[in-house]
Short mmCIF file of C-alpha atoms in Angstrom, two decimals:
data_model
loop_
_atom_site.label_atom_id
_atom_site.label_comp_id
_atom_site.label_asym_id
_atom_site.label_seq_id
_atom_site.Cartn_x
_atom_site.Cartn_y
_atom_site.Cartn_z
CA MET W 1 -1.78 19.91 -4.06
CA GLN W 2 -4.23 21.08 -6.72
CA ILE W 3 -3.87 18.72 -9.69
CA GLU W 4 -3.92 20.32 -13.10
CA ALA W 5 -7.12 19.30 -14.88
CA SER W 6 -9.50 20.51 -17.54
CA GLU W 7 -11.65 23.37 -16.36
CA THR W 8 -15.15 22.13 -15.63
CA ARG W 9 -17.54 24.35 -13.70
CA LEU W 10 -18.72 22.77 -10.47
CA ILE W 11 -22.45 22.87 -9.92
CA GLU W 12 -23.51 24.93 -6.94
CA PRO W 13 -25.26 23.09 -4.07
CA GLN W 14 -28.53 25.02 -4.20
CA SER W 15 -29.20 23.94 -7.81
CA SER W 16 -28.09 20.32 -7.50
CA SER W 17 -29.65 16.90 -6.95
CA ALA W 18 -28.20 14.30 -4.59
CA ASP W 19 -26.71 12.42 -7.54
CA THR W 20 -25.05 15.55 -8.87
CA PHE W 21 -23.66 16.48 -5.48
CA PHE W 22 -22.17 13.00 -5.12
CA SER W 23 -20.60 12.95 -8.60
CA GLN W 24 -19.18 16.43 -8.09
CA ALA W 25 -17.76 15.39 -4.73
CA HIS W 26 -15.92 12.52 -6.40
CA ARG W 27 -14.64 14.82 -9.11
CA LEU W 28 -13.33 17.23 -6.50
CA LEU W 29 -11.74 14.35 -4.60
CA SER W 30 -10.13 12.45 -7.44
CA GLU W 31 -9.46 14.95 -10.22
CA ARG W 32 -8.72 18.14 -8.32
CA ARG W 33 -7.85 17.00 -4.80
CA GLY W 34 -10.22 19.65 -3.48
CA ILE W 35 -10.64 17.71 -0.25
CA ARG W 36 -12.42 20.28 1.93
CA GLU W 37 -14.91 21.10 -0.83
CA ALA W 38 -15.48 17.38 -1.47
CA LEU W 39 -16.36 16.87 2.21
CA ASP W 40 -19.03 19.56 1.94
CA PHE W 41 -20.43 18.01 -1.23
CA PHE W 42 -20.60 14.49 0.28
CA ASP W 43 -22.48 15.99 3.25
CA ALA W 44 -24.90 17.76 0.92
CA ALA W 45 -25.48 14.60 -1.12
CA GLN W 46 -26.33 12.69 2.04
CA ARG W 47 -28.74 15.40 3.24
CA LEU W 48 -30.53 15.16 -0.10
CA GLY W 49 -30.97 11.41 0.19
CA TYR W 50 -27.92 9.82 -1.43
CA PRO W 51 -27.06 6.45 0.24
CA PRO W 52 -25.33 7.44 3.48
CA ALA W 53 -22.81 4.58 3.41
CA GLU W 54 -21.45 5.74 0.05
CA CYS W 55 -21.21 9.32 1.25
CA ALA W 56 -19.42 8.18 4.40
CA ALA W 57 -17.00 6.12 2.30
CA GLY W 58 -16.23 9.22 0.24
CA ARG W 59 -15.60 11.25 3.38
CA TRP W 60 -13.41 8.41 4.67
CA ASP W 61 -11.14 8.82 1.65
CA CYS W 62 -11.00 12.57 2.27
CA TRP W 63 -10.04 12.23 5.92
CA MET W 64 -7.39 9.62 5.16
CA LEU W 65 -5.82 11.83 2.50
CA LEU W 66 -5.73 14.64 5.06
CA GLY W 67 -4.09 12.31 7.60
CA ASN W 68 -7.02 12.67 10.00
CA LEU W 69 -7.42 8.99 10.83
CA GLU W 70 -9.59 9.65 13.86
CA ARG W 71 -12.30 11.24 11.70
CA ALA W 72 -11.94 8.41 9.17
CA TRP W 73 -12.69 5.82 11.87
CA GLN W 74 -15.81 7.77 12.80
CA GLU W 75 -17.00 7.31 9.22
CA SER W 76 -16.16 3.58 9.47
CA ASP W 77 -18.14 3.34 12.71
CA PHE W 78 -21.10 5.03 11.03
CA ILE W 79 -21.00 2.60 8.09
CA ALA W 80 -20.81 -0.34 10.51
CA SER W 81 -23.84 0.98 12.38
CA LEU W 82 -25.90 0.73 9.19
CA ARG W 83 -25.53 -3.07 9.28
CA ILE W 84 -24.86 -3.32 5.55
CA ASP W 85 -23.71 -6.75 4.40
CA ASP W 86 -20.05 -6.57 3.33
CA PRO W 87 -18.18 -9.77 2.38
CA HIS W 88 -14.89 -8.10 3.33
CA ARG W 89 -15.95 -6.99 6.80
CA TYR W 90 -15.72 -9.70 9.43
CA TRP W 91 -15.01 -8.03 12.74
CA ASP W 92 -18.13 -7.21 14.75
CA GLY W 93 -16.34 -4.63 16.90
CA GLY W 94 -16.00 -6.98 19.85
CA PRO W 95 -12.89 -7.63 21.97
CA TRP W 96 -10.25 -10.18 20.96
CA LYS W 97 -8.68 -10.67 24.37
CA ASP W 98 -8.15 -14.39 25.07
CA LYS W 99 -9.83 -15.25 21.74
CA ARG W 100 -8.49 -17.48 18.97
CA VAL W 101 -8.31 -14.99 16.09
CA MET W 102 -8.45 -15.83 12.38
CA LEU W 103 -7.00 -12.93 10.37
CA ARG W 104 -8.23 -12.91 6.75
CA CYS W 105 -6.22 -11.19 3.99
CA LEU W 106 -8.80 -10.60 1.26
CA HIS W 107 -7.47 -7.46 -0.38
CA GLY W 108 -4.24 -6.94 -2.31
CA LEU W 109 -0.77 -8.26 -1.56
CA GLY W 110 0.39 -4.76 -0.61
CA ASP W 111 -2.52 -4.31 1.80
CA THR W 112 -1.62 -7.55 3.54
CA ILE W 113 2.04 -6.58 3.89
CA GLN W 114 1.19 -3.09 5.11
CA PHE W 115 -1.25 -4.14 7.82
CA ILE W 116 0.27 -7.42 8.98
CA ARG W 117 2.42 -5.13 11.16
CA TYR W 118 -0.41 -5.34 13.69
CA ALA W 119 0.07 -9.09 14.25
CA PRO W 120 2.40 -8.70 17.27
CA LEU W 121 -0.05 -6.23 18.85
CA LEU W 122 -2.94 -8.66 18.38
CA LYS W 123 -0.92 -11.50 19.81
CA GLN W 124 -0.24 -9.54 23.01
CA THR W 125 -3.82 -10.14 24.14
CA CYS W 126 -5.40 -12.80 21.93
CA ARG W 127 -5.00 -16.48 22.73
CA SER W 128 -3.73 -17.50 19.28
CA LEU W 129 -3.40 -15.88 15.86
CA ALA W 130 -3.93 -17.65 12.55
CA VAL W 131 -3.60 -15.86 9.21
CA GLN W 132 -5.27 -16.84 5.96
CA THR W 133 -3.47 -15.18 3.07
CA HIS W 134 -2.64 -15.38 -0.64
CA PRO W 135 -0.74 -18.54 -1.69
CA GLN W 136 2.32 -16.54 -2.79
CA LEU W 137 2.49 -14.78 0.60
CA VAL W 138 2.36 -17.80 2.91
CA THR W 139 6.11 -18.17 3.46
CA THR W 140 6.49 -14.40 3.94
CA ILE W 141 3.74 -14.11 6.57
CA GLU W 142 5.35 -17.02 8.41
CA CYS W 143 8.25 -14.58 8.98
CA VAL W 144 6.05 -12.15 10.97
CA PRO W 145 6.35 -12.24 14.79
CA GLY W 146 3.12 -13.09 16.59
CA VAL W 147 1.68 -15.30 13.85
CA ASP W 148 1.06 -18.84 15.09
CA ARG W 149 -0.25 -20.44 11.91
CA VAL W 150 -0.59 -19.48 8.24
CA CYS W 151 -2.96 -21.01 5.72
CA THR W 152 -4.27 -20.09 2.29
CA TRP W 153 -7.29 -20.93 0.16
CA GLY W 154 -8.00 -23.18 -2.77
CA PRO W 155 -9.70 -26.48 -3.59
CA ASP W 156 -7.63 -28.39 -1.02
CA TYR W 157 -8.38 -26.01 1.85
CA HIS W 158 -10.92 -27.18 4.39
CA GLU W 159 -11.52 -24.99 7.40
CA ASN W 160 -12.73 -26.22 10.75
CA ARG W 161 -14.97 -23.50 12.17
CA SER W 162 -14.13 -24.66 15.68
CA ASP W 163 -10.47 -23.61 15.17
CA TRP W 164 -11.18 -19.92 15.84
CA ASP W 165 -13.46 -17.72 17.93
CA LEU W 166 -13.25 -14.39 16.09
CA GLN W 167 -12.29 -13.41 12.57
CA MET W 168 -11.02 -10.08 11.24
CA GLU W 169 -9.93 -8.82 7.84
CA VAL W 170 -6.39 -7.47 7.88
CA THR W 171 -7.38 -3.99 6.64
CA GLU W 172 -9.71 -3.63 9.66
CA LEU W 173 -6.76 -3.58 12.06
CA PRO W 174 -5.89 0.15 11.95
CA ARG W 175 -9.48 0.96 12.90
CA ALA W 176 -9.60 -1.82 15.50
CA PHE W 177 -6.60 -0.24 17.23
CA ARG W 178 -7.99 3.29 16.64
CA THR W 179 -4.69 4.22 15.00
CA VAL W 180 -3.76 7.86 14.49
CA LEU W 181 -0.64 9.11 12.73
CA ARG W 182 1.46 9.26 15.88
CA SER W 183 0.47 5.74 16.96
CA ILE W 184 1.11 3.86 13.71
CA PRO W 185 3.25 0.82 14.61
CA ALA W 186 6.16 1.80 12.38
CA THR W 187 9.07 -0.15 13.84
CA VAL W 188 10.83 -1.85 10.93
CA PRO W 189 11.60 -4.46 9.94
CA TYR W 190 8.48 -6.33 10.98
CA ILE W 191 9.06 -9.13 8.48
CA HIS W 192 12.16 -11.18 9.33
CA ILE W 193 13.57 -13.28 6.49
CA PRO W 194 15.66 -16.33 7.47
CA GLU W 195 19.40 -15.88 7.14
CA ASP W 196 19.78 -18.84 4.77
CA ARG W 197 17.41 -17.20 2.24
CA ILE W 198 19.30 -13.90 2.51
CA ALA W 199 22.56 -15.78 1.86
CA TRP W 200 20.94 -17.53 -1.14
CA ALA W 201 19.91 -14.17 -2.57
CA ALA W 202 23.39 -12.72 -2.08
CA ARG W 203 24.68 -15.06 -4.80
CA HIS W 204 22.46 -13.25 -7.31
CA VAL W 205 23.41 -9.73 -6.22
CA GLN W 206 27.20 -9.69 -6.24
CA GLU W 207 28.05 -6.12 -7.25
CA HIS W 208 29.61 -4.20 -4.37
CA LEU W 209 31.46 -1.37 -6.09
CA ARG W 210 28.33 0.39 -7.31
CA LEU W 211 25.02 1.29 -5.71
CA ARG W 212 22.75 -1.75 -6.01
CA VAL W 213 19.31 -0.48 -7.06
CA GLY W 214 16.22 -2.67 -7.40
CA LEU W 215 13.49 -1.50 -9.79
CA ALA W 216 9.75 -2.23 -9.98
CA TRP W 217 7.77 -0.28 -12.56
CA GLN W 218 4.51 -2.15 -13.17
CA SER W 219 1.57 -2.01 -10.78
CA GLY W 220 -1.65 -4.02 -10.93
CA PRO W 221 -3.88 -3.72 -14.02
CA TRP W 222 -6.78 -2.16 -12.13
CA ASP W 223 -4.96 1.20 -11.88
CA PRO W 224 -2.58 1.65 -14.84
CA ALA W 225 -1.85 5.25 -13.76
CA ARG W 226 0.46 3.84 -11.08
CA SER W 227 2.76 2.20 -13.63
CA ILE W 228 5.62 3.62 -15.63
CA SER W 229 7.02 2.11 -18.82
CA LEU W 230 10.39 0.41 -18.69
CA PRO W 231 11.70 2.48 -21.63
CA ALA W 232 10.89 5.63 -19.65
CA LEU W 233 12.54 4.23 -16.53
CA SER W 234 15.58 3.15 -18.53
CA THR W 235 16.73 6.77 -18.69
CA LEU W 236 18.20 6.00 -15.25
CA PHE W 237 20.50 3.35 -16.71
CA SER W 238 23.03 5.92 -17.87
CA ASP W 239 24.12 6.39 -14.25
CA ARG W 240 27.27 4.26 -14.19
CA ASN W 241 27.54 4.60 -10.42
CA CYS W 242 24.52 2.30 -10.08
CA ARG W 243 23.86 -1.35 -10.83
CA PHE W 244 20.19 -1.94 -11.59
CA TYR W 245 18.24 -5.11 -10.80
CA SER W 246 14.73 -5.96 -11.94
CA LEU W 247 12.32 -6.84 -9.14
CA GLN W 248 9.45 -7.00 -11.64
CA LYS W 249 7.96 -10.49 -11.86
CA GLY W 250 7.78 -11.74 -15.44
CA ALA W 251 9.53 -8.67 -16.84
CA ASP W 252 10.35 -8.62 -20.54
CA LEU W 253 13.87 -7.22 -20.70
CA THR W 254 14.30 -7.85 -24.41
CA GLY W 255 16.42 -5.10 -25.89
CA PHE W 256 18.12 -4.20 -22.62
CA ARG W 257 21.72 -5.28 -22.14
CA ASP W 258 22.73 -7.27 -19.08
CA ASP W 259 24.99 -4.44 -18.05
CA SER W 260 21.90 -2.17 -17.95
CA ILE W 261 19.57 -4.24 -15.78
CA ILE W 262 19.76 -7.75 -14.35
CA ASP W 263 16.64 -9.86 -13.89
CA VAL W 264 17.10 -11.21 -10.35
CA GLU W 265 13.36 -11.71 -9.90
CA ALA W 266 13.56 -14.61 -12.36
CA ASN W 267 15.34 -16.53 -9.57
CA SER W 268 12.53 -15.92 -7.07
CA ALA W 269 10.11 -18.74 -6.31
CA ASP W 270 7.89 -16.67 -4.02
CA ILE W 271 7.65 -13.30 -2.30
CA ARG W 272 9.91 -14.39 0.55
CA ASP W 273 12.67 -14.84 -2.05
CA THR W 274 11.95 -11.38 -3.42
CA ALA W 275 12.31 -10.06 0.13
CA ALA W 276 15.67 -11.81 0.47
CA LEU W 277 16.82 -10.22 -2.79
CA ILE W 278 15.72 -6.78 -1.58
CA LEU W 279 17.74 -7.23 1.61
CA ASN W 280 20.86 -7.55 -0.55
CA LEU W 281 20.25 -4.23 -2.30
CA ASP W 282 21.16 -0.69 -1.28
CA LEU W 283 17.99 0.94 -2.62
CA VAL W 284 14.61 0.03 -4.10
CA VAL W 285 12.96 2.39 -6.61
CA THR W 286 9.38 1.34 -7.16
CA VAL W 287 5.91 2.43 -8.18
CA ASP W 288 2.93 1.95 -5.87
CA THR W 289 2.74 -1.84 -5.81
CA MET W 290 3.46 -4.78 -3.53
CA THR W 291 7.22 -4.27 -3.88
CA ALA W 292 6.97 -0.85 -2.23
CA HIS W 293 5.24 -2.29 0.82
CA LEU W 294 7.62 -5.23 1.02
CA ALA W 295 10.73 -3.05 0.88
CA GLY W 296 9.24 -0.69 3.47
CA ALA W 297 8.26 -3.54 5.78
CA LEU W 298 11.82 -4.88 5.58
CA GLY W 299 13.20 -1.49 6.63
CA CYS W 300 15.07 -1.05 3.34
CA ARG W 301 15.79 2.31 1.75
CA THR W 302 12.85 2.79 -0.62
CA TRP W 303 11.99 5.49 -3.14
CA LEU W 304 8.31 5.47 -4.10
CA LEU W 305 7.10 6.95 -7.39
CA LEU W 306 3.50 8.14 -7.08
CA PRO W 307 0.94 9.30 -9.65
CA ALA W 308 -0.75 12.65 -9.16
CA ARG W 309 -3.93 10.93 -7.93
CA ALA W 310 -2.23 8.76 -5.35
CA ASP W 311 -3.94 6.33 -3.01
CA TRP W 312 -5.28 7.52 0.36
CA ARG W 313 -2.49 5.87 2.36
CA TRP W 314 0.15 8.24 0.96
CA MET W 315 -1.84 11.35 1.93
CA LEU W 316 -1.20 14.68 0.14
CA ASP W 317 2.10 16.31 -0.85
CA ALA W 318 4.23 14.57 1.80
CA ILE W 319 7.68 13.36 0.79
CA ASP W 320 7.68 10.70 3.50
CA THR W 321 5.13 8.46 5.20
CA PRO W 322 4.49 7.45 8.83
CA TRP W 323 3.82 3.89 7.64
CA TYR W 324 7.39 3.27 6.47
CA PRO W 325 10.20 5.31 8.07
CA THR W 326 12.79 4.34 5.41
CA MET W 327 10.64 5.47 2.47
CA ARG W 328 10.98 8.66 0.42
CA ILE W 329 8.19 9.77 -1.93
CA PHE W 330 8.52 11.30 -5.40
CA ARG W 331 5.20 12.58 -6.78
CA GLN W 332 3.89 13.54 -10.19
CA ARG W 333 3.11 17.24 -10.52
CA LYS W 334 0.85 16.71 -13.54
CA LEU W 335 -1.36 13.80 -14.49
CA ASP W 336 0.44 10.99 -16.35
CA ASP W 337 3.73 12.93 -16.45
CA TRP W 338 6.66 10.97 -15.04
CA LYS W 339 9.34 13.15 -16.64
CA HIS W 340 10.01 15.43 -13.69
CA VAL W 341 9.80 12.47 -11.25
CA LEU W 342 12.58 10.70 -13.14
CA GLU W 343 14.60 13.89 -13.21
CA GLU W 344 14.31 14.09 -9.42
CA ILE W 345 15.30 10.43 -9.11
CA ARG W 346 18.38 10.93 -11.30
CA ALA W 347 19.43 13.92 -9.21
CA ALA W 348 18.83 12.05 -5.95
CA LEU W 349 20.98 9.11 -7.11
CA ALA W 350 23.98 11.42 -6.99
CA ASN W 351 23.55 11.53 -3.19
CA PRO W 352 21.29 8.56 -2.32
CA TYR W 353 21.97 8.58 1.42
CA ARG W 354 20.92 12.18 1.95
#
């Protein structure tokens, strides 16, 4: 997909400095999705002396967007060979067989949920598997097969270094297993919520005559382009064949009638409760945020709304994803324009099981 953008002439390689090559590569990558050209520009920047790790990281994004994970891991290997200090990189590339592994979850909530799928694979050969994760995810990660112990961080946390032999960050796992598209561990669900929590959630989602649709519209503040406003999303509420439920934590539903959208997330104490609520719905419609990963990990029918400049994990143009087999993708065609996405959603609600 070539994203519509203002016309800015790209500087030709033979007249450019390393800095210019690098900035133009990023412009090609992010603004125009000119992936093949961006790869050439990152190569040129590196030849002219731009820091090789940054050029490799740019190429990594390109290869991931193209779905060529094997080439992306080659870039990761190259960066690792440079021995650059990285507080988020723990694994030294060594084997974990018969080791006591500490799995750190230092990135976002969605990253943790997406890549914790590797826990059962790790546990097949390691001696034990502990996971250190965000406080609000502890009870959810306890529902993942293969995890022996879950801890978090904070002033009361004291770690005994002798409790583990090897530590890894959760986002390192796809590379550690040399994952390619066909080998992504995509069996869902891989998070198993206790039946008593599912039964608790059922009391808050009682509608059975209409399609029960959960909504999440606000992503993290670091990338506002992922979010859509609730007034814009509320154009869906006219569909009387659906019953809408807010999965947005702390949502302000002032001005919206209870027969338009119900705030079930207000009953949720933690993310495990949100998962239980999702399991009582027929469909989740969400922007690119933790809720999307959670619904996908639970094997629930999920419709993902993506901005034109979507994250690397969703690749380019695809309407589905090998990471989550029950997910369908709806993409912006123009920057910051959700209108046609919502039109597609409204049309799809007429036949949601297609």
